[in-house]
PDB file of C-alpha atoms in Angstrom:
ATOM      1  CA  UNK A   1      36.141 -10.630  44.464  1.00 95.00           C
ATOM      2  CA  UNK A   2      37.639 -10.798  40.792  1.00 97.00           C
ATOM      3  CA  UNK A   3      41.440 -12.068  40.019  1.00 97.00           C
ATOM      4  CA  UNK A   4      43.441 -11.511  37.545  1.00 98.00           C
ATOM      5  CA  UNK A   5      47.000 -13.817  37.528  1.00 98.00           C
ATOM      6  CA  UNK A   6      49.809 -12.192  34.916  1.00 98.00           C
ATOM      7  CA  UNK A   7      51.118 -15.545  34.611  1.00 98.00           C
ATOM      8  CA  UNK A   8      48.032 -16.986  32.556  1.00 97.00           C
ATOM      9  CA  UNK A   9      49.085 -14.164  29.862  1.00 96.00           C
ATOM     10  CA  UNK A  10      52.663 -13.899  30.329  1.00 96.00           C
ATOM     11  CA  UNK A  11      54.007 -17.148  31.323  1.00 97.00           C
ATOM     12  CA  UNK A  12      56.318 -17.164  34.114  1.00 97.00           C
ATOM     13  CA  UNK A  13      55.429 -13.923  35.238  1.00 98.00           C
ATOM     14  CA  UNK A  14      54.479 -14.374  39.216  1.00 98.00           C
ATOM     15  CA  UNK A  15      51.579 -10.891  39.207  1.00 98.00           C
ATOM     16  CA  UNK A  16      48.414 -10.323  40.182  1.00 98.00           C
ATOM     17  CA  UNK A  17      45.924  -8.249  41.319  1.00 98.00           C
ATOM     18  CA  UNK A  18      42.624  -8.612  42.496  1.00 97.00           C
ATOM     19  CA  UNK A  19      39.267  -6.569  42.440  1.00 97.00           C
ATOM     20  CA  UNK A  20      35.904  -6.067  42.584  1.00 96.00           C
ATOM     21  CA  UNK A  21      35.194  -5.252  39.559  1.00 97.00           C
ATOM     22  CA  UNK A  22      36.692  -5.778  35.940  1.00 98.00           C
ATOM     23  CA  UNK A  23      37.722  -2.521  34.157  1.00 98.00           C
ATOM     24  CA  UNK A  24      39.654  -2.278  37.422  1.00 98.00           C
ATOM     25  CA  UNK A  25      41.258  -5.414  36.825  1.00 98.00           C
ATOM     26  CA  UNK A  26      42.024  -4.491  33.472  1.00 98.00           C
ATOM     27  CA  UNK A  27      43.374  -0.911  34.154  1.00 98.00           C
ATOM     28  CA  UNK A  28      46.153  -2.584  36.633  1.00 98.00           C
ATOM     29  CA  UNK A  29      47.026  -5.436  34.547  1.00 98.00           C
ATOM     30  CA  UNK A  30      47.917  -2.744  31.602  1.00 98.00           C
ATOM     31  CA  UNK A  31      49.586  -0.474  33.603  1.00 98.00           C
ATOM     32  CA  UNK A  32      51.706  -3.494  34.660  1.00 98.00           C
ATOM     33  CA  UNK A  33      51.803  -4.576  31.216  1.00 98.00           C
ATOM     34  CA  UNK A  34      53.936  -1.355  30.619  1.00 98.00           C
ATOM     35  CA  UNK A  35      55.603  -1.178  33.520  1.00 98.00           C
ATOM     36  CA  UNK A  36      57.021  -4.489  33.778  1.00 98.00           C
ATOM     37  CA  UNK A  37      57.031  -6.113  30.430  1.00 97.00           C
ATOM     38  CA  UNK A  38      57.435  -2.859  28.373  1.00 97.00           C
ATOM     39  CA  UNK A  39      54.261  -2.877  26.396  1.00 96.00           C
ATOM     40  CA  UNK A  40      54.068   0.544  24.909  1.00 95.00           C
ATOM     41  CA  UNK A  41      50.800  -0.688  22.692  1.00 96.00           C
ATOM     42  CA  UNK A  42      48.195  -2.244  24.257  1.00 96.00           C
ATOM     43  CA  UNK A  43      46.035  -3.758  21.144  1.00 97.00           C
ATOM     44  CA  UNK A  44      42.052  -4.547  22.052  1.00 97.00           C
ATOM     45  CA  UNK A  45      42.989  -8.241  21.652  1.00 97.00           C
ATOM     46  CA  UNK A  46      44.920  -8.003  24.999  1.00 97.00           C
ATOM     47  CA  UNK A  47      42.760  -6.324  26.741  1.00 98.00           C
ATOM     48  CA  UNK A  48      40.159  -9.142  25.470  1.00 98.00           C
ATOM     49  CA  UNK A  49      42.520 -11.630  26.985  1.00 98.00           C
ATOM     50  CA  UNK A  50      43.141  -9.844  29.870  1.00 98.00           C
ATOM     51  CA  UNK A  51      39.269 -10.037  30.764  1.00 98.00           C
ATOM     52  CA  UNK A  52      38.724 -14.041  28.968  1.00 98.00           C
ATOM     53  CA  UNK A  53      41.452 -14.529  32.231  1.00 98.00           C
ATOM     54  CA  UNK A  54      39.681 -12.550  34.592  1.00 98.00           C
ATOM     55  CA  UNK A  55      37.957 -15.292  37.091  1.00 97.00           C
ATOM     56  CA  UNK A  56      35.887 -15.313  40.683  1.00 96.00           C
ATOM     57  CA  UNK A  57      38.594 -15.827  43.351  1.00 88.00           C
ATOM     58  CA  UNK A  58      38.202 -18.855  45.258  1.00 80.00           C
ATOM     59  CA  UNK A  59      37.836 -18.939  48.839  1.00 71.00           C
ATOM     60  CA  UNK A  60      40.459 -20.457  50.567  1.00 55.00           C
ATOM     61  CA  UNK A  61      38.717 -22.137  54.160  1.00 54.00           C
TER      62      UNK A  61
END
């Protein structure tokens, strides 16, 4: 499973969203990028951050 944490963009900003695979990560985090911190362009540098912050989620035992 894939995570993606809003916070490691957007500092102080408590989202996230988790996935299987990446262009599904990156489809929600845009759509919240919109939603919630009123992106209206979404340059290809963002979305290239967006995935540089995409990591394996850890399994918590």
């Amino acid at each position: 499973m894939r995570t993606f944490h809003c916070g490691s963009l957007v500092p102080g900003c408590d989202w996230h969203t988790r996935a299987e695979e990446d262009a599904e990560i990156v489809a929600r985090a845009v759509d919240h990028l919109r939603q919630t911190h009123g992106e209206s362009i979404i340059r290809p540098s963002i979305v290239e951050q967006i995935k540089a912050r995409i990591s394996e989620e850890e399994n918590v035992s």
